[in-house]
Tab-separated table of C-alpha atoms in Angstrom:
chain	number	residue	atom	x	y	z
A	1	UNK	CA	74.902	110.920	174.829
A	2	UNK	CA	72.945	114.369	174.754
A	3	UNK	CA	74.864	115.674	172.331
A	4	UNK	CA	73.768	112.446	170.205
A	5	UNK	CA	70.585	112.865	171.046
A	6	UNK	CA	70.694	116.541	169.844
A	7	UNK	CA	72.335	115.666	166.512
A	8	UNK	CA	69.654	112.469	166.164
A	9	UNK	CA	66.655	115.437	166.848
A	10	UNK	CA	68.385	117.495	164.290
A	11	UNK	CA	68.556	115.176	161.613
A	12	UNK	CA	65.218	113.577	162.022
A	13	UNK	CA	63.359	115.652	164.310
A	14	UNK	CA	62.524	113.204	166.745
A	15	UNK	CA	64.507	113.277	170.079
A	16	UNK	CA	66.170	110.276	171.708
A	17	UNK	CA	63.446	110.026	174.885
A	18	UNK	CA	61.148	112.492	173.061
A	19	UNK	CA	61.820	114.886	175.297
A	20	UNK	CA	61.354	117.729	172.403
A	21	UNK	CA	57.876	116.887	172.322
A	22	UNK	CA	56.365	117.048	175.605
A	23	UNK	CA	55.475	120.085	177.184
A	24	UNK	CA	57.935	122.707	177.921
A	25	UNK	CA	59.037	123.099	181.557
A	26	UNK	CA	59.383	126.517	182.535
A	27	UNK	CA	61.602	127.197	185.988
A	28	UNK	CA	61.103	131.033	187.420
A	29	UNK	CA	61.009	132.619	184.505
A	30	UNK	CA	61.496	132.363	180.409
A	31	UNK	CA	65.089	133.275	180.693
A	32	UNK	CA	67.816	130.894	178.971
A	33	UNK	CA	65.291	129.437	176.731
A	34	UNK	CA	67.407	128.315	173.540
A	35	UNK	CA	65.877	127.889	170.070
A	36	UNK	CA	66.965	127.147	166.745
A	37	UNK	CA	65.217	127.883	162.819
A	38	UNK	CA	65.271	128.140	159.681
A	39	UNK	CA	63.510	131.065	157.369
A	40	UNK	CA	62.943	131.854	154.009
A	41	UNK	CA	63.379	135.963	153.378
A	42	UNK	CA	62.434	138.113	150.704
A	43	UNK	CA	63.284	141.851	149.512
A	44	UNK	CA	59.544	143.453	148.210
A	45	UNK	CA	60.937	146.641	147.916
A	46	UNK	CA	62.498	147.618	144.615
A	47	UNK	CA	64.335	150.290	144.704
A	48	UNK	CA	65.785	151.646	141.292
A	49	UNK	CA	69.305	152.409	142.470
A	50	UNK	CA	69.941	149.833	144.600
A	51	UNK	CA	68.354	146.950	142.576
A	52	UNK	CA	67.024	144.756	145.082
A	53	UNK	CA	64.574	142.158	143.915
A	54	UNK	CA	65.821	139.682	146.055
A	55	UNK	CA	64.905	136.235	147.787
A	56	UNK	CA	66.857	133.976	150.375
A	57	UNK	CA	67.303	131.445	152.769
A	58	UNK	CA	68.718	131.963	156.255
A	59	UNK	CA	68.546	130.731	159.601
A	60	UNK	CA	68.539	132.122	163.455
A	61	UNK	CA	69.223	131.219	166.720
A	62	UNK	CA	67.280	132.535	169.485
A	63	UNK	CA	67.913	132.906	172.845
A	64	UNK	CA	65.480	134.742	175.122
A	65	UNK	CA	66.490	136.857	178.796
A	66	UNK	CA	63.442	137.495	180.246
A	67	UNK	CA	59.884	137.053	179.835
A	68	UNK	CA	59.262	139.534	177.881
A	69	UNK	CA	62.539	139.711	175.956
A	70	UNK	CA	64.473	137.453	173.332
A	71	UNK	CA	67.146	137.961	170.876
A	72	UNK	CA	67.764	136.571	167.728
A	73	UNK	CA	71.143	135.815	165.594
A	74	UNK	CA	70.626	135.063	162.479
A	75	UNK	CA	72.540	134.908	158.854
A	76	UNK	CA	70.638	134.810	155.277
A	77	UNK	CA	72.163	134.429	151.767
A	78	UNK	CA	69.865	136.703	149.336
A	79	UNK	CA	69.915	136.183	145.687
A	80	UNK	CA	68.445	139.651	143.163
A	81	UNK	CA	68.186	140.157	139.827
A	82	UNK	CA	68.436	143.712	138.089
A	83	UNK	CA	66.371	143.847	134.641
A	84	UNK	CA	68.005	140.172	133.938
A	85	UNK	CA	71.230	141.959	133.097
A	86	UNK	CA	72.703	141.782	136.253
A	87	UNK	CA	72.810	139.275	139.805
A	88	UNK	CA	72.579	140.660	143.208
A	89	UNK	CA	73.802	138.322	145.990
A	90	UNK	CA	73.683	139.831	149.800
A	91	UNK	CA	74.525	138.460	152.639
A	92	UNK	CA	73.694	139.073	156.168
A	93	UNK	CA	74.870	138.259	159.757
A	94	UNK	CA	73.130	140.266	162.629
A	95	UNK	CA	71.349	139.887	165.715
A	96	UNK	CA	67.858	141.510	166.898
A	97	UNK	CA	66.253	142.348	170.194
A	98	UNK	CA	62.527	141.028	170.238
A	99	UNK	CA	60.002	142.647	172.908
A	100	UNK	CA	56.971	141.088	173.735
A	101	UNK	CA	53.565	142.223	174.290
A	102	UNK	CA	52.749	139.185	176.704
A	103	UNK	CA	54.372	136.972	179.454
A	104	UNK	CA	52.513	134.089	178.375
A	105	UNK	CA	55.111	131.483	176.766
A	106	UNK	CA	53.475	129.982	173.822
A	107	UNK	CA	49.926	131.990	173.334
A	108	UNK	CA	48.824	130.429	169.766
A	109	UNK	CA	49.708	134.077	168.616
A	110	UNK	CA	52.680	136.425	169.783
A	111	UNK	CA	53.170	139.838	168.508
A	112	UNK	CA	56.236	141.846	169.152
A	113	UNK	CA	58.176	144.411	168.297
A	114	UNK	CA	62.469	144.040	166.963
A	115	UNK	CA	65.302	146.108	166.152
A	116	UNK	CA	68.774	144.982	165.771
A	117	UNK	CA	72.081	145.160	164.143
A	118	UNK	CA	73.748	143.573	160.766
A	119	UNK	CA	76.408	143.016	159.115
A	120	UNK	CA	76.184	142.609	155.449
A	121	UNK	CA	78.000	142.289	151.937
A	122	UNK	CA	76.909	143.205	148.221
A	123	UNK	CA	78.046	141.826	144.957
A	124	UNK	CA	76.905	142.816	141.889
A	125	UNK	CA	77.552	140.610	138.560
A	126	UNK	CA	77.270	141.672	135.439
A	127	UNK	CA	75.272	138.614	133.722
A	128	UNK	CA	76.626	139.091	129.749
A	129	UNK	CA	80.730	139.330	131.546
A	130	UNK	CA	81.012	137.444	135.081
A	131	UNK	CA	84.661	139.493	135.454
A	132	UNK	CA	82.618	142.648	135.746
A	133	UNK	CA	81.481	142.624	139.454
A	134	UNK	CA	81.302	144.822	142.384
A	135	UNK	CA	81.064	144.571	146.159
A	136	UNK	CA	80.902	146.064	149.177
A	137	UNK	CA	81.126	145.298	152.914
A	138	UNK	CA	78.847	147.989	155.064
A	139	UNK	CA	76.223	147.270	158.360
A	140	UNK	CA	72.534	147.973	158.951
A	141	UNK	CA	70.185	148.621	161.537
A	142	UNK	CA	66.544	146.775	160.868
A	143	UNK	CA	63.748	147.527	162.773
A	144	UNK	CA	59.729	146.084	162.839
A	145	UNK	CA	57.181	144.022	163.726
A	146	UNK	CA	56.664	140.120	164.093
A	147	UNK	CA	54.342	137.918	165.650
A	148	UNK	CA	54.887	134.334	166.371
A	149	UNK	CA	52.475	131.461	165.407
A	150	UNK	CA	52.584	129.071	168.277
A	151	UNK	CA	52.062	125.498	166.968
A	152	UNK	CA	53.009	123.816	170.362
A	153	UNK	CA	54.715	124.831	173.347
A	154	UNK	CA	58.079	124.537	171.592
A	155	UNK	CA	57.294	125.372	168.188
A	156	UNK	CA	56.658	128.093	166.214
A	157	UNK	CA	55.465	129.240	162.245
A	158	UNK	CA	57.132	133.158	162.879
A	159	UNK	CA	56.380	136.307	160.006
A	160	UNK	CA	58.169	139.151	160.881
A	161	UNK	CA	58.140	142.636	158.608
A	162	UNK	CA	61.253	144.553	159.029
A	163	UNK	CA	62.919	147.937	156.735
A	164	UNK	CA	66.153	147.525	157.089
A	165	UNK	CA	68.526	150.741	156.964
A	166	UNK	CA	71.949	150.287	155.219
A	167	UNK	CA	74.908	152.671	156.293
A	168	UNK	CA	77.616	152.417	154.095
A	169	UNK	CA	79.530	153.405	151.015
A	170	UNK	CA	76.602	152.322	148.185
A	171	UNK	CA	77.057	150.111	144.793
A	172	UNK	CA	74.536	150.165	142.453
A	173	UNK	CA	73.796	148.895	138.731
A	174	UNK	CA	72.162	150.936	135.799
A	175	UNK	CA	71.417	149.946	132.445
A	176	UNK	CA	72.747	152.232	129.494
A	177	UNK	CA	71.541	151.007	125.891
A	178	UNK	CA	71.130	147.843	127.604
A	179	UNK	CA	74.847	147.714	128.852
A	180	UNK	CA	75.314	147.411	132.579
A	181	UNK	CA	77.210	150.407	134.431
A	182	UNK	CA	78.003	149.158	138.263
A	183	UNK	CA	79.114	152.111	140.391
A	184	UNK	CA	80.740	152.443	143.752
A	185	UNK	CA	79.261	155.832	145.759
A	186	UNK	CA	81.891	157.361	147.442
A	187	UNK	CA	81.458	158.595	150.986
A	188	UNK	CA	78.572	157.468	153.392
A	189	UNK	CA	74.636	157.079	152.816
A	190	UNK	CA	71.746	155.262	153.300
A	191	UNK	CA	69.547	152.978	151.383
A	192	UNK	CA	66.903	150.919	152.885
A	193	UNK	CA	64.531	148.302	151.956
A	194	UNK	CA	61.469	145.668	153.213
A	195	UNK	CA	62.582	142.193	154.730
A	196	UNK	CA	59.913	140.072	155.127
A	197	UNK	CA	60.853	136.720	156.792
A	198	UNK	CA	58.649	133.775	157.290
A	199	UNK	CA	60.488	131.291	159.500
A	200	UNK	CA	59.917	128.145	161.732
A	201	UNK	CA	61.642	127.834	165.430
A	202	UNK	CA	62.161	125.077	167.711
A	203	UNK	CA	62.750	125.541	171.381
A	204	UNK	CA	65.715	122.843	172.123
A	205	UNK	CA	66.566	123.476	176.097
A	206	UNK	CA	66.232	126.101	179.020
A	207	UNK	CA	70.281	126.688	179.267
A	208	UNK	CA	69.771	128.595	182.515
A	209	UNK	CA	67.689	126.260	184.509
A	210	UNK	CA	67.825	123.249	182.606
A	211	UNK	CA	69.807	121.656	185.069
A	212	UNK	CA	68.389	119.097	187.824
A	213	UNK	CA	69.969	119.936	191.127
A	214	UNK	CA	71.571	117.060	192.807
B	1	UNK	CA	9.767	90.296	145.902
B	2	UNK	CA	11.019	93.704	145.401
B	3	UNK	CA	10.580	94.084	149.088
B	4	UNK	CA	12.243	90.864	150.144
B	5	UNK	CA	15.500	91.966	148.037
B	6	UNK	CA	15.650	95.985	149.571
B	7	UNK	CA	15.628	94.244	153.152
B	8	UNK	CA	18.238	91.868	152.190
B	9	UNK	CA	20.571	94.711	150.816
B	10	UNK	CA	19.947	97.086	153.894
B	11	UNK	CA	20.875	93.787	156.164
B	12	UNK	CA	23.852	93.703	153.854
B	13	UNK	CA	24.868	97.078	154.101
B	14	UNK	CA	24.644	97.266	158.017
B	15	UNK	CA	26.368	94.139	158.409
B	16	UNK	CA	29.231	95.536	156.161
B	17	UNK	CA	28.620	98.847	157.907
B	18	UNK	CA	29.114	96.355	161.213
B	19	UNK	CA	31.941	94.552	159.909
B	20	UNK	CA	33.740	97.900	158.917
B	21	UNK	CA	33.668	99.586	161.674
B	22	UNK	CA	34.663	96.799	164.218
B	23	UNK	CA	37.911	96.558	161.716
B	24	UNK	CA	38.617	100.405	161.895
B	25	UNK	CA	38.064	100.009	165.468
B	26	UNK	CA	40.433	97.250	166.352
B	27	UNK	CA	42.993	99.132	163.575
B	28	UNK	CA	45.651	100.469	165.572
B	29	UNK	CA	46.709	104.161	165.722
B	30	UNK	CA	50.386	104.735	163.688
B	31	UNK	CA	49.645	108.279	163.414
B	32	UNK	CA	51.812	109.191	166.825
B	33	UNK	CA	55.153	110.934	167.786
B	34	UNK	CA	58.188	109.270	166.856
B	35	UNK	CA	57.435	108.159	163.880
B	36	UNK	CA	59.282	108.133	160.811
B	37	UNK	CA	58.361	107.650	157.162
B	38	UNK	CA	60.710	107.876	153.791
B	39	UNK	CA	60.326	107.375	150.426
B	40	UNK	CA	61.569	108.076	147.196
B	41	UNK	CA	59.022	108.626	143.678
B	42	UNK	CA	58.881	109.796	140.291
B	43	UNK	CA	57.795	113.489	140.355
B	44	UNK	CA	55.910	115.701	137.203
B	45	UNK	CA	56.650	119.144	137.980
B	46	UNK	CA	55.206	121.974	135.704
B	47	UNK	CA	56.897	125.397	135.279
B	48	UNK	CA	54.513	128.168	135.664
B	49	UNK	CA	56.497	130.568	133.874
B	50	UNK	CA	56.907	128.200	130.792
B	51	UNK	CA	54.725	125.554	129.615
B	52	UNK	CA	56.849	123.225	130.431
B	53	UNK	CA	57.136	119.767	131.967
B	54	UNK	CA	60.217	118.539	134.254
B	55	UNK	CA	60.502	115.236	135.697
B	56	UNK	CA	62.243	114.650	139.148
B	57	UNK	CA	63.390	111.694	141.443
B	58	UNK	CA	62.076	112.539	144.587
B	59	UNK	CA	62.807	111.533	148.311
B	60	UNK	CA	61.911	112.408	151.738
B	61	UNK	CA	62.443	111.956	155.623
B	62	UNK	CA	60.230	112.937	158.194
B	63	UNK	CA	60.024	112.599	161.768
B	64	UNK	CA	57.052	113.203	163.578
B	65	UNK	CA	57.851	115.354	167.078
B	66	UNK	CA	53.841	115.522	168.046
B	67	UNK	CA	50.979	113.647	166.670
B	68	UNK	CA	49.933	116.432	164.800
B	69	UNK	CA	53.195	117.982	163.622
B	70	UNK	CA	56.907	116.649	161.571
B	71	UNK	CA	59.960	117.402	160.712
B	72	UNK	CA	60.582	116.973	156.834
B	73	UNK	CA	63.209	116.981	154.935
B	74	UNK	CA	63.668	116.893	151.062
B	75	UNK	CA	65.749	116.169	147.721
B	76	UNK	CA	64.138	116.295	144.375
B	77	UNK	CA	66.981	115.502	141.340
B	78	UNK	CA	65.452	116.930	137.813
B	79	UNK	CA	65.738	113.817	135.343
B	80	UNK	CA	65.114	115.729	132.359
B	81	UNK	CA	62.363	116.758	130.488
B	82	UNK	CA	61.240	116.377	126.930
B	83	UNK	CA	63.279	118.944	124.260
B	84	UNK	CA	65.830	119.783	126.563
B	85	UNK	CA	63.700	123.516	127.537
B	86	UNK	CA	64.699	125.930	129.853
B	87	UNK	CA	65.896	123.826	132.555
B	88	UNK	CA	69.267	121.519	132.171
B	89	UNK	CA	70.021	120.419	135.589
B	90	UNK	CA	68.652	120.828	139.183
B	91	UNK	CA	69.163	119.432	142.522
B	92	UNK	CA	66.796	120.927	145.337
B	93	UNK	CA	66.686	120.273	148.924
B	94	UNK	CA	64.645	121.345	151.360
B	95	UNK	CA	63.794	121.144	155.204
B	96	UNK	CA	60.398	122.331	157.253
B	97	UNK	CA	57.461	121.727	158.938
B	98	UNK	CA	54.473	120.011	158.441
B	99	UNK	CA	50.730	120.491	160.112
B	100	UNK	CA	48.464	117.128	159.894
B	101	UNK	CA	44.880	116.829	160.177
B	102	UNK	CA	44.381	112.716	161.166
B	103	UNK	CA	41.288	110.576	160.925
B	104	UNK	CA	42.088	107.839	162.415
B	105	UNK	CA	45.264	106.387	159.802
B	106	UNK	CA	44.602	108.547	157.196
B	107	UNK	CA	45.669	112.466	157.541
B	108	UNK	CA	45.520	115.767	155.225
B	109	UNK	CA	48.787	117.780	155.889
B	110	UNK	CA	49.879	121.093	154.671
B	111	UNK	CA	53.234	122.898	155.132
B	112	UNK	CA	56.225	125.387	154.921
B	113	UNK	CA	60.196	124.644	153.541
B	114	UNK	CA	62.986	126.892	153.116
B	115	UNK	CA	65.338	125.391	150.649
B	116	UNK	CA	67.714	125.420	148.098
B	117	UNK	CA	68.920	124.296	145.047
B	118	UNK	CA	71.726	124.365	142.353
B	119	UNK	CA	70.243	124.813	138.662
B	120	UNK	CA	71.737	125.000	135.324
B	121	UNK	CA	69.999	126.098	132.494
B	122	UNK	CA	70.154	125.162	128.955
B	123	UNK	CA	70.308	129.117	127.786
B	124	UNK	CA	73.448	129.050	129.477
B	125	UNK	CA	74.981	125.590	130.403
B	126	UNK	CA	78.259	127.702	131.597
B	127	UNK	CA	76.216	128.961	134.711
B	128	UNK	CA	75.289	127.115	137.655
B	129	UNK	CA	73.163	129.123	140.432
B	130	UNK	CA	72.933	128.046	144.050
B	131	UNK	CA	69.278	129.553	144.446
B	132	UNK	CA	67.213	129.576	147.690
B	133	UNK	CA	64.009	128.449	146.662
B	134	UNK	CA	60.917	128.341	149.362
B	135	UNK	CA	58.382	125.322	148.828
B	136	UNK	CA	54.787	125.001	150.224
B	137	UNK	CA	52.751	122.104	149.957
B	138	UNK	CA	49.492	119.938	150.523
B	139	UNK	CA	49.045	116.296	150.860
B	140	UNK	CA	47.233	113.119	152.347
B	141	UNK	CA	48.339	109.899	153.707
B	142	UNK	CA	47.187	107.113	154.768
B	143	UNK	CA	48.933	104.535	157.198
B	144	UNK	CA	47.881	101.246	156.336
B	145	UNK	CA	50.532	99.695	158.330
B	146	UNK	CA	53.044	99.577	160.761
B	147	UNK	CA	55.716	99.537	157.852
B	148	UNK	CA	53.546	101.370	155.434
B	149	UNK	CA	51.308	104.054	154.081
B	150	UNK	CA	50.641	105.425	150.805
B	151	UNK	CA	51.288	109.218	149.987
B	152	UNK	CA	49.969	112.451	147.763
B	153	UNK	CA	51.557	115.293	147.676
B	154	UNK	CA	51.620	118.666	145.482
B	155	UNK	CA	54.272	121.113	146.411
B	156	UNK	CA	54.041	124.559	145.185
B	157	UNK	CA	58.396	125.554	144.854
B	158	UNK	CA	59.700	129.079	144.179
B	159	UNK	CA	63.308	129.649	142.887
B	160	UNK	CA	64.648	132.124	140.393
B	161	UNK	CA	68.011	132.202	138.220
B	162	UNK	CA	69.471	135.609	138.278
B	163	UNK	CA	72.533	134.859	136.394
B	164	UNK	CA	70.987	134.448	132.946
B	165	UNK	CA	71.574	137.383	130.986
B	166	UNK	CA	68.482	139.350	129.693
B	167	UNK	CA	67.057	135.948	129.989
B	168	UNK	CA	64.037	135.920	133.114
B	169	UNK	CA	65.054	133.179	135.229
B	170	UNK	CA	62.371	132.414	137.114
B	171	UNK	CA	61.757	128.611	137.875
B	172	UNK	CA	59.117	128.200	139.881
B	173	UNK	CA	57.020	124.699	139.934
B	174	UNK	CA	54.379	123.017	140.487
B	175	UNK	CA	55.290	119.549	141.449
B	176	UNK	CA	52.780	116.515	141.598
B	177	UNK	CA	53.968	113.160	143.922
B	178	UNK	CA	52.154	109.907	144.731
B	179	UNK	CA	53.553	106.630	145.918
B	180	UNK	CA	54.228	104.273	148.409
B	181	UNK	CA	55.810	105.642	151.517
B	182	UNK	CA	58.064	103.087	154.517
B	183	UNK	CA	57.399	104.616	157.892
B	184	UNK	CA	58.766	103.012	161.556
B	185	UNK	CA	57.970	104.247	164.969
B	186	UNK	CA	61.251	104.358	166.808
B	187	UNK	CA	59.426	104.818	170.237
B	188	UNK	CA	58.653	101.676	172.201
B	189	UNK	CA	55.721	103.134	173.845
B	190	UNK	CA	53.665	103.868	170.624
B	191	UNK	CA	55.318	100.359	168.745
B	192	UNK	CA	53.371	98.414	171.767
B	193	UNK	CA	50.590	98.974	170.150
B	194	UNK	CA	50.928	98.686	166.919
């Protein structure tokens, strides 16, 4: 029956007792609390080589340790365009750390500081031949700052600014007399660029202390 | 005379003043968690890029988790639009949150959806895009029943093609809605007293 409910909150965002809504119980400490969302992401940084212009969609989990720390796992789909002659798609898979600068559970504002992990993969299309396309498969390391927007006790409007560090062989696109040229780097490098991610989060259960003791 | 008639209307207005405000008194609240409203509507939306005009079939669900705050969840369909422009196909949908401001039944809301959609465009008809598109919008409602309410909206939607060659895709939209909305409370403790 909870897993109903779940599934009923999920589609319409209104749980079975209405349990999501009320307050959030908190047992010891903010450990085990479980949270799901959904962002939108964009790429501001344009760098020439690696032709990132990009905006997504993605969405994370979150599950937080102690009071002070959470981590999130997230995956985001990332869509670019070079000069109009060529698509970018990225995709992403990683997981974060979050540290926060306050024990309180859900101050209308939360600032912290993350740094995590990703796994990613490039393709580049060229847009005049579809057949002439690249890709890659390398991981990151992202690191920044965030705060959360505390709209109740369990939910949250979250902006978090990130540069994310790419270590990998590198593809890139360059225009010759308007003809696309997509190159694959051989060897290791790096090549970085802004994330900004403005996301909402919903805290669903406390999976360490959730429990009622019998 | 003239006297006689300006007491008459002020005893007028304060009895319809009176009258009013006992009836907005005795209304009953729908704006409360666990409510859910729907509807589908005919949609302008214009391109910002292009002046251009696309009409959509609209529809939403939203479920309200706190008296001030709902889950919503969109799909817009693009009809068409006049000369067959930029635009050949599109089918968006999108899911967020939305912040209301009530007074009493009626309430100004504002809010946030990541989204996506698949677009084809009549530069290229060969190419269809799935394209994450972001949409943030304004609104008022106002509940005039348990069953219904009537609805504004303009949404402000971002998307881009990047497949189009040397061809900018970008699609974003400004998209107009009004119409009648169905809502239900599925909680017995608020449907008491409605």
């Amino acid at each position: 029956m909870k897993v109903l409910s779940f599934m009923v909150a999920l589609c319409t965002g209104v749980y079975y007792h209405y349990s999501y809504a009320q307050e959030l119980p908190i047992k010891t400490n903010q450990g085990g609390l479980f949270s799901i969302g959904l962002r939108s992401t964009t790429s501001i940084f344009e760098h020439k080589d690696f032709g990132i212009n990009g905006f997504g969609y993605g969405g994370q989990l979150r599950l937080q340790f102690a009071n002070r720390l959470n981590t999130e796992w997230f995956a985001d789909y990332m869509r670019g365009n070079i000069d109009n002659l060529a698509s970018r798609t990225d995709y992403h898979v990683g997981w974060s750390v979050m540290y926060y600068f306050t024990d309180k559970v859900a101050p209308p504002v939360k600032p912290y500081i993350i740094a995590g992990h990703c796994f990613d993969k490039t393709e580049l299309v060229d847009n005049s031949d579809r057949s002439n396309r690249i890709s890659k498969n390398s991981s990151a390391i992202q690191a920044g700052g965030g705060v959360h927007f505390n709209i109740t006790d369990r939910m949250d409007i979250t902006f978090v600014a990130q540069y994310m560090f790419h270590l990998g062989p590198d593809v890139h696109a360059h225009i010759e007399n308007e003809q696309v040229m997509l190159h694959r780097e051989k060897g290791t490098g790096i090549e970085g660029h802004l994330l900004l991610n403005l996301g909402i989060n919903y805290k669903i259960a406390d999976l360490w202390h959730g429990k009622k003791k019998k | 005379m003239a006297r006689k008639k300006e007491k008459i209307s002020i005893r007028i207005l304060l009895l319809f003043c009176l009258f009013g405000s006992t009836v907005l008194g005795q209304k009953p609240s729908y704006i409360n968690p666990g409510l859910l409203s729907a509807s589908t509507t005919l949609s302008p939306a214009v391109m910002l890029n292009r002046s251009e005009v696309n009409y959509y079939v609209t529809g939403f669900l939203e479920g309200r988790i706190d008296k001030r705050i709902s889950l919503r969840g969109e799909l817009h369909y693009m009809l068409g639009n006049a000369n067959d422009k930029f635009l050949k196909n599109n089918l968006r949908t999108t899911f967020g949150l939305q912040y209301g401001i009530p007074f009493g039944n009626f309430e100004l809301h504002a809010g946030f959806a990541p989204g996506f959609s698949v677009m084809q465009s009549n530069v290229d008809p060969s190419n269809t895009e799935f394209v994450p598109s972001a949409q943030f919008n304004v609104g008022a409602r106002f509940y005039v029943w348990k069953l219904f309410h009537f609805f504004t909206n303009i949404s402000y939607i971002h998307s881009k093609m990047n497949n189009l060659d040397r061809v900018n895709g970008m699609s974003d939209e400004l998209m107009f809605s009004v119409g009648l909305g169905l809502n239900f409370q599925v909680l017995k403790k608020y449907r008491q007293h409605e």
